[in-house]
Amino acid sequence: MAEDITSLVTGLGFPSIEAFLAVMILIIAVFGLIVVVSTIKPVLSMFPYTYPNARVRARIGKIFNEKQFQEIIEAGTIEEVKNYLRGYPDFAKYIDQYPLEKALDTQLAENYDLVARITPENSREAFKFLLKKWDIKNIKSIIIAKKAGLSHEETLDLLVPFGDLSDKLDALLDAENINEVLSALEGTEYTPILEDVIPTYEETGMLLPLEASLDKYLLENLLRTVTTPEDDNTSYLKTYVGNMVDATNLKIILRAKVDGLKYEDIEPYMISDGYQIREWKLKDLMEAEDVAGVVSGLEGTDYAAILAEAMATYNETGSIGAFENALDEHVAETAKKISLKNQFGIGPMIGFLSRKEKEIKNLKIIVRGKREEGYTPAMIKEMLV
């Protein structure tokens, strides 16, 4: 028997049974190492998110639920809304410092800032770049205020005290017109963006070129930060950003159709490499005759059913708000799915920011409803997203 085994081993090219056993042990060890690495790698990828997710989950628990929103809706006046929010420390510190809408935006910006600071290194660049949305919001607000002839104080009430332009806000506020706004931004990354579109703005009087070019800058750079996902976490982040790109492109195209703009008017503001809508599809949608043509041109994508459902409201009101709300809801639903699929990685942070955006948007809807005459609590509740 022993001789047979020895013959078999030597027939396989091994000089002795000991050599054969050594090779077998090595193979088993390598295989075991592969199993251990493949098992432990997902755990290691989750580990950097443990502390950030604990911080984020604590804040998720503070987001207003349906019962709390109902209590706010039932408030009789704006002052009662403020008093309600003063009962929550996260809001209280801003309520008496700023006008109410600015306080709400500032509280949202603070949460974006938190996530950008605590997120692990492999996804930090994307979240830090997301903070630029507050610079862009402030630039848009200043340009709109200059166009509308608002005073220094009225314009200041629109600005959110977050972002990289805090040292330039005074100069921007003092600007008398769009060209002076551009001068105040000299040396920033936004100067070349606005230089390219201000002639179009001055010729047409339309804000779309200014707003769309700034949004394009933000989203293109967000896409750059997630171009080559390293793991599941960054892959989910790319999916989320891609859906944001699709939604932004569709909003611009739909608005352009309502305003009667042509392909060449909006093509410069399109962002390629979205999640579902690629460059060739964007071209088809931009060349569509009207809003109905855009919606029918989306057949084969998730957006077809979403926008077809909003079409009835658009036909009734003539406002593209129904489409914009539907697209925002789709992005929010994408974030929710990611947060459920990736509960121990980047999911909770994506889900948190999306839910926080929705909370602040609904609070601002309630505030507007309280300020305007004729809105009952039932009507305001119907307006919530």
mmCIF file of C-alpha atoms in Angstrom:
data_model
loop_
_atom_site.group_PDB
_atom_site.id
_atom_site.type_symbol
_atom_site.label_atom_id
_atom_site.label_comp_id
_atom_site.label_asym_id
_atom_site.label_seq_id
_atom_site.Cartn_x
_atom_site.Cartn_y
_atom_site.Cartn_z
ATOM 1 C CA MET A 1 0.000 0.000 0.000
ATOM 2 C CA ALA A 2 2.770 2.411 1.036
ATOM 3 C CA GLU A 3 4.707 1.451 -2.079
ATOM 4 C CA ASP A 4 1.650 2.192 -4.248
ATOM 5 C CA ILE A 5 1.274 5.659 -2.695
ATOM 6 C CA THR A 6 4.985 6.323 -3.172
ATOM 7 C CA SER A 7 4.741 5.269 -6.799
ATOM 8 C CA LEU A 8 1.730 7.539 -7.327
ATOM 9 C CA VAL A 9 3.507 10.503 -5.746
ATOM 10 C CA THR A 10 6.694 10.030 -7.742
ATOM 11 C CA GLY A 11 4.599 9.530 -10.865
ATOM 12 C CA LEU A 12 3.223 13.035 -10.298
ATOM 13 C CA GLY A 13 6.770 14.379 -10.343
ATOM 14 C CA PHE A 14 7.415 14.699 -6.616
ATOM 15 C CA PRO A 15 10.720 13.336 -5.270
ATOM 16 C CA SER A 16 9.105 12.117 -2.031
ATOM 17 C CA ILE A 17 5.883 11.886 -0.049
ATOM 18 C CA GLU A 18 7.190 14.663 2.246
ATOM 19 C CA ALA A 19 7.563 17.022 -0.725
ATOM 20 C CA PHE A 20 4.042 16.167 -1.907
ATOM 21 C CA LEU A 21 2.594 16.864 1.562
ATOM 22 C CA ALA A 22 4.469 20.157 1.760
ATOM 23 C CA VAL A 23 2.943 21.283 -1.550
ATOM 24 C CA MET A 24 -0.537 20.189 -0.443
ATOM 25 C CA ILE A 25 -0.188 22.113 2.829
ATOM 26 C CA LEU A 26 0.939 25.178 0.873
ATOM 27 C CA ILE A 27 -2.042 24.918 -1.495
ATOM 28 C CA ILE A 28 -4.462 24.562 1.419
ATOM 29 C CA ALA A 29 -2.846 27.549 3.175
ATOM 30 C CA VAL A 30 -3.127 29.720 0.045
ATOM 31 C CA PHE A 31 -6.731 28.675 -0.480
ATOM 32 C CA GLY A 32 -7.488 29.415 3.176
ATOM 33 C CA LEU A 33 -5.845 32.819 2.858
ATOM 34 C CA ILE A 34 -7.983 33.623 -0.191
ATOM 35 C CA VAL A 35 -11.125 32.635 1.716
ATOM 36 C CA VAL A 36 -10.108 34.736 4.725
ATOM 37 C CA VAL A 37 -9.244 37.787 2.577
ATOM 38 C CA SER A 38 -12.462 37.537 0.551
ATOM 39 C CA THR A 39 -14.428 37.235 3.794
ATOM 40 C CA ILE A 40 -12.660 39.991 5.677
ATOM 41 C CA LYS A 41 -12.373 42.509 2.819
ATOM 42 C CA PRO A 42 -16.044 43.622 2.997
ATOM 43 C CA VAL A 43 -15.670 43.963 6.764
ATOM 44 C CA LEU A 44 -12.542 46.086 6.346
ATOM 45 C CA SER A 45 -14.348 48.317 3.810
ATOM 46 C CA MET A 46 -17.135 48.867 6.358
ATOM 47 C CA PHE A 47 -14.841 49.643 9.283
ATOM 48 C CA PRO A 48 -13.972 53.267 8.290
ATOM 49 C CA TYR A 49 -17.715 54.048 8.146
ATOM 50 C CA THR A 50 -18.475 52.831 11.685
ATOM 51 C CA TYR A 51 -17.918 56.154 13.460
ATOM 52 C CA PRO A 52 -19.358 58.399 10.694
ATOM 53 C CA ASN A 53 -22.495 56.256 10.497
ATOM 54 C CA ALA A 54 -22.969 56.406 14.257
ATOM 55 C CA ARG A 55 -22.898 60.214 14.020
ATOM 56 C CA VAL A 56 -25.243 60.216 11.036
ATOM 57 C CA ARG A 57 -27.735 57.751 12.538
ATOM 58 C CA ALA A 58 -28.000 59.962 15.615
ATOM 59 C CA ARG A 59 -29.069 62.811 13.328
ATOM 60 C CA ILE A 60 -31.404 60.637 11.268
ATOM 61 C CA GLY A 61 -33.317 60.014 14.484
ATOM 62 C CA LYS A 62 -33.901 63.763 14.818
ATOM 63 C CA ILE A 63 -35.495 64.246 11.373
ATOM 64 C CA PHE A 64 -39.130 65.245 11.779
ATOM 65 C CA ASN A 65 -41.673 62.456 11.399
ATOM 66 C CA GLU A 66 -45.212 62.718 10.019
ATOM 67 C CA LYS A 67 -46.720 63.515 13.437
ATOM 68 C CA GLN A 68 -44.265 66.367 14.001
ATOM 69 C CA PHE A 69 -44.910 67.788 10.546
ATOM 70 C CA GLN A 70 -48.639 67.709 11.262
ATOM 71 C CA GLU A 71 -48.049 69.680 14.465
ATOM 72 C CA ILE A 72 -46.038 72.293 12.548
ATOM 73 C CA ILE A 73 -48.724 72.504 9.835
ATOM 74 C CA GLU A 74 -51.349 73.151 12.519
ATOM 75 C CA ALA A 75 -49.394 76.163 13.807
ATOM 76 C CA GLY A 76 -51.482 79.291 13.399
ATOM 77 C CA THR A 77 -48.720 81.755 12.539
ATOM 78 C CA ILE A 78 -45.091 81.989 11.461
ATOM 79 C CA GLU A 79 -44.164 82.870 15.039
ATOM 80 C CA GLU A 80 -45.745 79.636 16.226
ATOM 81 C CA VAL A 81 -43.686 77.730 13.657
ATOM 82 C CA LYS A 82 -40.566 79.442 15.010
ATOM 83 C CA ASN A 83 -41.520 78.598 18.587
ATOM 84 C CA TYR A 84 -41.964 74.951 17.609
ATOM 85 C CA LEU A 85 -38.530 74.837 15.966
ATOM 86 C CA ARG A 86 -36.956 76.559 18.979
ATOM 87 C CA GLY A 87 -37.783 73.375 20.888
ATOM 88 C CA TYR A 88 -35.137 71.504 18.846
ATOM 89 C CA PRO A 89 -31.492 72.517 19.518
ATOM 90 C CA ASP A 90 -30.367 71.823 15.938
ATOM 91 C CA PHE A 91 -32.790 74.501 14.721
ATOM 92 C CA ALA A 92 -32.915 76.756 17.782
ATOM 93 C CA LYS A 93 -29.371 78.076 17.342
ATOM 94 C CA TYR A 94 -30.277 79.561 13.939
ATOM 95 C CA ILE A 95 -33.939 80.588 14.372
ATOM 96 C CA ASP A 96 -33.224 83.876 16.180
ATOM 97 C CA GLN A 97 -30.000 84.533 14.259
ATOM 98 C CA TYR A 98 -31.431 84.572 10.722
ATOM 99 C CA PRO A 99 -34.708 84.985 8.817
ATOM 100 C CA LEU A 100 -36.600 81.686 8.938
ATOM 101 C CA GLU A 101 -35.855 80.401 5.403
ATOM 102 C CA LYS A 102 -32.170 81.314 5.808
ATOM 103 C CA ALA A 103 -32.102 79.546 9.184
ATOM 104 C CA LEU A 104 -33.465 76.378 7.556
ATOM 105 C CA ASP A 105 -30.927 76.504 4.695
ATOM 106 C CA THR A 106 -28.112 77.120 7.183
ATOM 107 C CA GLN A 107 -29.124 74.119 9.268
ATOM 108 C CA LEU A 108 -29.090 71.983 6.110
ATOM 109 C CA ALA A 109 -25.683 73.334 5.085
ATOM 110 C CA GLU A 110 -24.310 72.497 8.542
ATOM 111 C CA ASN A 111 -25.266 68.866 7.992
ATOM 112 C CA TYR A 112 -23.544 68.778 4.590
ATOM 113 C CA ASP A 113 -20.467 70.233 6.278
ATOM 114 C CA LEU A 114 -20.552 67.558 8.984
ATOM 115 C CA VAL A 115 -20.750 64.683 6.494
ATOM 116 C CA ALA A 116 -17.897 66.156 4.423
ATOM 117 C CA ARG A 117 -15.712 66.309 7.541
ATOM 118 C CA ILE A 118 -16.382 62.818 8.921
ATOM 119 C CA THR A 119 -16.706 60.730 5.755
ATOM 120 C CA PRO A 120 -13.848 58.244 5.084
ATOM 121 C CA GLU A 121 -11.029 59.314 2.804
ATOM 122 C CA ASN A 122 -12.069 57.328 -0.286
ATOM 123 C CA SER A 123 -15.377 59.221 -0.540
ATOM 124 C CA ARG A 124 -14.362 62.516 1.084
ATOM 125 C CA GLU A 125 -13.582 64.388 -2.144
ATOM 126 C CA ALA A 126 -17.134 63.914 -3.438
ATOM 127 C CA PHE A 127 -18.772 65.132 -0.234
ATOM 128 C CA LYS A 128 -16.353 68.065 0.039
ATOM 129 C CA PHE A 129 -17.202 69.041 -3.514
ATOM 130 C CA LEU A 130 -20.903 68.814 -2.650
ATOM 131 C CA LEU A 131 -20.284 71.677 -0.206
ATOM 132 C CA LYS A 132 -19.738 73.913 -3.223
ATOM 133 C CA LYS A 133 -23.499 73.808 -3.751
ATOM 134 C CA TRP A 134 -23.678 76.556 -1.111
ATOM 135 C CA ASP A 135 -21.216 78.766 -3.010
ATOM 136 C CA ILE A 136 -23.287 78.181 -6.128
ATOM 137 C CA LYS A 137 -26.554 78.863 -4.302
ATOM 138 C CA ASN A 138 -25.125 82.134 -2.970
ATOM 139 C CA ILE A 139 -23.895 83.224 -6.412
ATOM 140 C CA LYS A 140 -27.319 82.465 -7.906
ATOM 141 C CA SER A 141 -29.080 84.350 -5.081
ATOM 142 C CA ILE A 142 -26.870 87.419 -5.556
ATOM 143 C CA ILE A 143 -27.399 87.467 -9.327
ATOM 144 C CA ILE A 144 -31.180 87.104 -8.917
ATOM 145 C CA ALA A 145 -31.177 89.825 -6.249
ATOM 146 C CA LYS A 146 -29.248 92.215 -8.530
ATOM 147 C CA LYS A 147 -31.667 91.518 -11.358
ATOM 148 C CA ALA A 148 -34.646 92.134 -9.046
ATOM 149 C CA GLY A 149 -33.137 95.283 -7.526
ATOM 150 C CA LEU A 150 -33.124 94.009 -3.930
ATOM 151 C CA SER A 151 -31.375 95.996 -1.209
ATOM 152 C CA HIS A 152 -28.165 94.984 0.574
ATOM 153 C CA GLU A 153 -30.148 93.719 3.590
ATOM 154 C CA GLU A 154 -32.676 91.827 1.457
ATOM 155 C CA THR A 155 -29.859 90.166 -0.474
ATOM 156 C CA LEU A 156 -27.975 89.266 2.719
ATOM 157 C CA ASP A 157 -31.073 87.455 3.969
ATOM 158 C CA LEU A 158 -30.808 85.107 0.956
ATOM 159 C CA LEU A 159 -27.208 84.028 1.570
ATOM 160 C CA VAL A 160 -26.183 80.889 3.452
ATOM 161 C CA PRO A 161 -23.068 81.363 5.638
ATOM 162 C CA PHE A 162 -21.318 78.218 4.367
ATOM 163 C CA GLY A 163 -18.943 77.533 1.481
ATOM 164 C CA ASP A 164 -15.568 78.830 0.330
ATOM 165 C CA LEU A 165 -16.735 82.329 -0.636
ATOM 166 C CA SER A 166 -17.364 83.644 2.878
ATOM 167 C CA ASP A 167 -14.484 86.134 2.569
ATOM 168 C CA LYS A 168 -15.959 87.510 -0.675
ATOM 169 C CA LEU A 169 -19.596 87.841 0.377
ATOM 170 C CA ASP A 170 -19.251 91.519 1.373
ATOM 171 C CA ALA A 171 -17.784 92.427 -2.031
ATOM 172 C CA LEU A 172 -20.483 90.398 -3.788
ATOM 173 C CA LEU A 173 -23.191 92.134 -1.777
ATOM 174 C CA ASP A 174 -21.784 95.557 -2.676
ATOM 175 C CA ALA A 175 -21.750 94.782 -6.409
ATOM 176 C CA GLU A 176 -24.135 97.001 -8.362
ATOM 177 C CA ASN A 177 -24.643 94.679 -11.335
ATOM 178 C CA ILE A 178 -23.720 91.332 -12.852
ATOM 179 C CA ASN A 179 -20.365 92.544 -14.177
ATOM 180 C CA GLU A 180 -19.367 93.775 -10.721
ATOM 181 C CA VAL A 181 -20.377 90.373 -9.330
ATOM 182 C CA LEU A 182 -17.960 88.854 -11.836
ATOM 183 C CA SER A 183 -15.202 91.239 -10.725
ATOM 184 C CA ALA A 184 -15.785 90.312 -7.072
ATOM 185 C CA LEU A 185 -15.364 86.631 -7.997
ATOM 186 C CA GLU A 186 -12.036 87.257 -9.755
ATOM 187 C CA GLY A 187 -9.503 84.567 -8.872
ATOM 188 C CA THR A 188 -12.145 81.955 -8.009
ATOM 189 C CA GLU A 189 -13.083 78.845 -9.968
ATOM 190 C CA TYR A 190 -16.407 80.457 -10.882
ATOM 191 C CA THR A 191 -14.998 83.362 -12.907
ATOM 192 C CA PRO A 192 -14.401 81.508 -16.214
ATOM 193 C CA ILE A 193 -17.798 79.790 -15.923
ATOM 194 C CA LEU A 194 -19.693 83.065 -15.663
ATOM 195 C CA GLU A 195 -17.516 84.909 -18.199
ATOM 196 C CA ASP A 196 -18.639 82.445 -20.853
ATOM 197 C CA VAL A 197 -22.383 82.898 -20.235
ATOM 198 C CA ILE A 198 -22.856 86.496 -19.119
ATOM 199 C CA PRO A 199 -23.092 87.713 -22.769
ATOM 200 C CA THR A 200 -25.959 85.261 -23.337
ATOM 201 C CA TYR A 201 -27.633 86.367 -20.115
ATOM 202 C CA GLU A 202 -27.327 90.056 -21.063
ATOM 203 C CA GLU A 203 -28.680 89.354 -24.547
ATOM 204 C CA THR A 204 -31.674 87.269 -23.466
ATOM 205 C CA GLY A 205 -32.296 88.377 -19.875
ATOM 206 C CA MET A 206 -32.730 84.709 -18.984
ATOM 207 C CA LEU A 207 -31.153 83.239 -15.860
ATOM 208 C CA LEU A 208 -31.009 79.724 -17.334
ATOM 209 C CA PRO A 209 -27.487 80.113 -18.830
ATOM 210 C CA LEU A 210 -26.071 81.309 -15.499
ATOM 211 C CA GLU A 211 -27.834 78.716 -13.342
ATOM 212 C CA ALA A 212 -27.308 75.793 -15.718
ATOM 213 C CA SER A 213 -23.595 76.516 -16.231
ATOM 214 C CA LEU A 214 -22.991 76.596 -12.459
ATOM 215 C CA ASP A 215 -24.968 73.384 -11.943
ATOM 216 C CA LYS A 216 -23.005 71.742 -14.752
ATOM 217 C CA TYR A 217 -19.711 72.701 -13.121
ATOM 218 C CA LEU A 218 -20.782 71.168 -9.811
ATOM 219 C CA LEU A 219 -22.106 67.911 -11.255
ATOM 220 C CA GLU A 220 -19.297 67.363 -13.764
ATOM 221 C CA ASN A 221 -16.784 67.638 -10.966
ATOM 222 C CA LEU A 222 -18.839 65.356 -8.752
ATOM 223 C CA LEU A 223 -18.776 62.800 -11.568
ATOM 224 C CA ARG A 224 -15.016 63.211 -11.777
ATOM 225 C CA THR A 225 -14.643 62.299 -8.099
ATOM 226 C CA VAL A 226 -16.501 58.996 -8.622
ATOM 227 C CA THR A 227 -15.294 58.063 -12.115
ATOM 228 C CA THR A 228 -13.370 54.958 -11.012
ATOM 229 C CA PRO A 229 -15.120 53.371 -8.014
ATOM 230 C CA GLU A 230 -12.738 51.569 -5.673
ATOM 231 C CA ASP A 231 -15.338 49.453 -3.871
ATOM 232 C CA ASP A 232 -19.076 49.040 -3.269
ATOM 233 C CA ASN A 233 -19.214 52.301 -1.324
ATOM 234 C CA THR A 234 -17.813 54.471 -4.093
ATOM 235 C CA SER A 235 -19.828 52.505 -6.657
ATOM 236 C CA TYR A 236 -23.046 53.383 -4.813
ATOM 237 C CA LEU A 237 -21.907 56.995 -4.640
ATOM 238 C CA LYS A 238 -21.402 56.997 -8.414
ATOM 239 C CA THR A 239 -24.938 55.641 -8.896
ATOM 240 C CA TYR A 240 -26.355 58.410 -6.713
ATOM 241 C CA VAL A 241 -24.428 61.175 -8.506
ATOM 242 C CA GLY A 242 -25.393 59.697 -11.895
ATOM 243 C CA ASN A 243 -29.076 59.921 -10.990
ATOM 244 C CA MET A 244 -28.588 63.543 -9.902
ATOM 245 C CA VAL A 245 -27.042 64.248 -13.323
ATOM 246 C CA ASP A 246 -29.960 62.625 -15.165
ATOM 247 C CA ALA A 247 -32.491 64.622 -13.139
ATOM 248 C CA THR A 248 -30.661 67.919 -13.740
ATOM 249 C CA ASN A 249 -30.394 67.298 -17.491
ATOM 250 C CA LEU A 250 -34.081 66.477 -17.744
ATOM 251 C CA LYS A 251 -35.100 69.565 -15.756
ATOM 252 C CA ILE A 252 -33.115 71.807 -18.112
ATOM 253 C CA ILE A 253 -34.532 70.127 -21.234
ATOM 254 C CA LEU A 254 -38.115 70.321 -19.973
ATOM 255 C CA ARG A 255 -37.742 73.966 -18.980
ATOM 256 C CA ALA A 256 -36.226 74.712 -22.380
ATOM 257 C CA LYS A 257 -39.218 73.151 -24.179
ATOM 258 C CA VAL A 258 -41.631 75.268 -22.130
ATOM 259 C CA ASP A 259 -39.580 78.414 -22.889
ATOM 260 C CA GLY A 260 -39.316 77.580 -26.591
ATOM 261 C CA LEU A 261 -35.529 77.181 -26.600
ATOM 262 C CA LYS A 262 -33.775 75.234 -29.348
ATOM 263 C CA TYR A 263 -31.136 72.498 -29.309
ATOM 264 C CA GLU A 264 -28.242 74.925 -29.667
ATOM 265 C CA ASP A 265 -29.567 77.026 -26.773
ATOM 266 C CA ILE A 266 -29.293 74.231 -24.213
ATOM 267 C CA GLU A 267 -26.651 71.857 -25.604
ATOM 268 C CA PRO A 268 -23.762 73.705 -23.845
ATOM 269 C CA TYR A 269 -25.349 73.009 -20.450
ATOM 270 C CA MET A 270 -25.881 69.275 -20.838
ATOM 271 C CA ILE A 271 -23.845 66.871 -18.711
ATOM 272 C CA SER A 272 -22.899 63.583 -20.353
ATOM 273 C CA ASP A 273 -22.293 60.302 -18.529
ATOM 274 C CA GLY A 274 -25.383 60.271 -16.354
ATOM 275 C CA TYR A 275 -26.748 57.035 -14.925
ATOM 276 C CA GLN A 276 -29.287 55.987 -17.583
ATOM 277 C CA ILE A 277 -29.335 58.841 -20.095
ATOM 278 C CA ARG A 278 -26.221 58.802 -22.250
ATOM 279 C CA GLU A 279 -25.040 61.359 -24.788
ATOM 280 C CA TRP A 280 -26.974 59.997 -27.770
ATOM 281 C CA LYS A 281 -30.205 59.914 -25.749
ATOM 282 C CA LEU A 282 -29.625 63.481 -24.548
ATOM 283 C CA LYS A 283 -29.327 64.599 -28.172
ATOM 284 C CA ASP A 284 -32.647 62.940 -29.051
ATOM 285 C CA LEU A 285 -34.375 64.556 -26.066
ATOM 286 C CA MET A 286 -32.989 68.016 -26.851
ATOM 287 C CA GLU A 287 -34.281 67.686 -30.421
ATOM 288 C CA ALA A 288 -37.797 66.702 -29.279
ATOM 289 C CA GLU A 289 -40.574 69.015 -30.485
ATOM 290 C CA ASP A 290 -42.164 69.668 -27.102
ATOM 291 C CA VAL A 291 -42.596 68.436 -23.523
ATOM 292 C CA ALA A 292 -44.686 65.456 -24.661
ATOM 293 C CA GLY A 293 -41.908 64.507 -27.093
ATOM 294 C CA VAL A 294 -39.341 64.540 -24.279
ATOM 295 C CA VAL A 295 -41.505 62.288 -22.106
ATOM 296 C CA SER A 296 -42.186 59.796 -24.926
ATOM 297 C CA GLY A 297 -38.479 59.847 -25.841
ATOM 298 C CA LEU A 298 -37.641 58.429 -22.419
ATOM 299 C CA GLU A 299 -39.205 55.050 -23.214
ATOM 300 C CA GLY A 300 -36.910 52.284 -22.021
ATOM 301 C CA THR A 301 -35.664 54.235 -18.997
ATOM 302 C CA ASP A 302 -36.995 54.475 -15.437
ATOM 303 C CA TYR A 303 -37.889 58.099 -16.131
ATOM 304 C CA ALA A 304 -40.591 57.248 -18.684
ATOM 305 C CA ALA A 305 -43.150 56.090 -16.126
ATOM 306 C CA ILE A 306 -42.130 58.761 -13.608
ATOM 307 C CA LEU A 307 -42.664 61.688 -15.988
ATOM 308 C CA ALA A 308 -45.669 60.159 -17.754
ATOM 309 C CA GLU A 309 -47.433 60.162 -14.388
ATOM 310 C CA ALA A 310 -46.549 63.846 -13.873
ATOM 311 C CA MET A 311 -47.780 64.717 -17.372
ATOM 312 C CA ALA A 312 -51.411 64.985 -16.268
ATOM 313 C CA THR A 313 -50.543 67.633 -13.665
ATOM 314 C CA TYR A 314 -48.457 69.522 -16.235
ATOM 315 C CA ASN A 315 -51.325 69.497 -18.747
ATOM 316 C CA GLU A 316 -53.624 70.827 -16.054
ATOM 317 C CA THR A 317 -51.363 73.566 -14.642
ATOM 318 C CA GLY A 318 -48.860 74.302 -17.431
ATOM 319 C CA SER A 319 -46.092 74.266 -14.818
ATOM 320 C CA ILE A 320 -43.035 72.018 -15.037
ATOM 321 C CA GLY A 321 -43.010 71.897 -11.243
ATOM 322 C CA ALA A 322 -44.761 68.532 -11.426
ATOM 323 C CA PHE A 323 -41.868 67.100 -13.457
ATOM 324 C CA GLU A 324 -39.239 68.651 -11.187
ATOM 325 C CA ASN A 325 -40.908 67.237 -8.066
ATOM 326 C CA ALA A 326 -41.155 63.793 -9.691
ATOM 327 C CA LEU A 327 -37.454 63.857 -10.599
ATOM 328 C CA ASP A 328 -36.459 65.036 -7.115
ATOM 329 C CA GLU A 329 -38.525 62.226 -5.637
ATOM 330 C CA HIS A 330 -36.769 59.711 -7.900
ATOM 331 C CA VAL A 331 -33.347 60.894 -6.693
ATOM 332 C CA ALA A 332 -34.578 60.682 -3.099
ATOM 333 C CA GLU A 333 -35.881 57.150 -3.708
ATOM 334 C CA THR A 334 -32.505 56.191 -5.185
ATOM 335 C CA ALA A 335 -30.815 57.456 -2.016
ATOM 336 C CA LYS A 336 -33.260 55.480 0.129
ATOM 337 C CA LYS A 337 -32.554 52.255 -1.770
ATOM 338 C CA ILE A 338 -28.796 52.774 -1.434
ATOM 339 C CA SER A 339 -29.147 53.415 2.300
ATOM 340 C CA LEU A 340 -31.017 50.110 2.694
ATOM 341 C CA LYS A 341 -28.662 48.061 0.501
ATOM 342 C CA ASN A 342 -25.480 49.498 2.020
ATOM 343 C CA GLN A 343 -26.385 49.944 5.681
ATOM 344 C CA PHE A 344 -22.846 49.516 6.995
ATOM 345 C CA GLY A 345 -21.050 51.587 4.376
ATOM 346 C CA ILE A 346 -21.767 54.867 2.632
ATOM 347 C CA GLY A 347 -25.527 54.218 2.439
ATOM 348 C CA PRO A 348 -26.570 55.949 5.682
ATOM 349 C CA MET A 349 -24.737 59.167 4.732
ATOM 350 C CA ILE A 350 -26.332 59.328 1.292
ATOM 351 C CA GLY A 351 -29.728 58.484 2.758
ATOM 352 C CA PHE A 352 -29.348 61.037 5.553
ATOM 353 C CA LEU A 353 -28.498 63.987 3.304
ATOM 354 C CA SER A 354 -31.376 63.108 0.987
ATOM 355 C CA ARG A 355 -33.857 62.874 3.863
ATOM 356 C CA LYS A 356 -32.531 66.092 5.362
ATOM 357 C CA GLU A 357 -32.989 67.880 2.023
ATOM 358 C CA LYS A 358 -36.592 66.660 1.967
ATOM 359 C CA GLU A 359 -37.223 67.762 5.563
ATOM 360 C CA ILE A 360 -35.951 71.303 4.902
ATOM 361 C CA LYS A 361 -37.867 71.528 1.623
ATOM 362 C CA ASN A 362 -41.097 70.601 3.420
ATOM 363 C CA LEU A 363 -40.449 73.062 6.241
ATOM 364 C CA LYS A 364 -39.977 75.845 3.671
ATOM 365 C CA ILE A 365 -43.241 74.824 1.954
ATOM 366 C CA ILE A 366 -45.024 75.126 5.314
ATOM 367 C CA VAL A 367 -43.457 78.548 5.945
ATOM 368 C CA ARG A 368 -44.564 79.821 2.523
ATOM 369 C CA GLY A 369 -48.045 78.441 3.122
ATOM 370 C CA LYS A 370 -48.281 80.290 6.428
ATOM 371 C CA ARG A 371 -47.101 83.545 4.868
ATOM 372 C CA GLU A 372 -49.588 83.555 2.004
ATOM 373 C CA GLU A 373 -53.295 84.097 2.415
ATOM 374 C CA GLY A 374 -55.834 81.364 1.837
ATOM 375 C CA TYR A 375 -53.790 78.216 2.563
ATOM 376 C CA THR A 376 -55.442 75.842 5.003
ATOM 377 C CA PRO A 377 -53.479 73.148 6.891
ATOM 378 C CA ALA A 378 -55.014 70.531 4.580
ATOM 379 C CA MET A 379 -53.844 72.431 1.492
ATOM 380 C CA ILE A 380 -50.320 72.832 2.906
ATOM 381 C CA LYS A 381 -50.153 69.129 3.760
ATOM 382 C CA GLU A 382 -51.097 68.296 0.173
ATOM 383 C CA MET A 383 -48.174 70.408 -1.073
ATOM 384 C CA LEU A 384 -45.531 68.522 0.915
ATOM 385 C CA VAL A 385 -43.110 66.288 -0.995
#
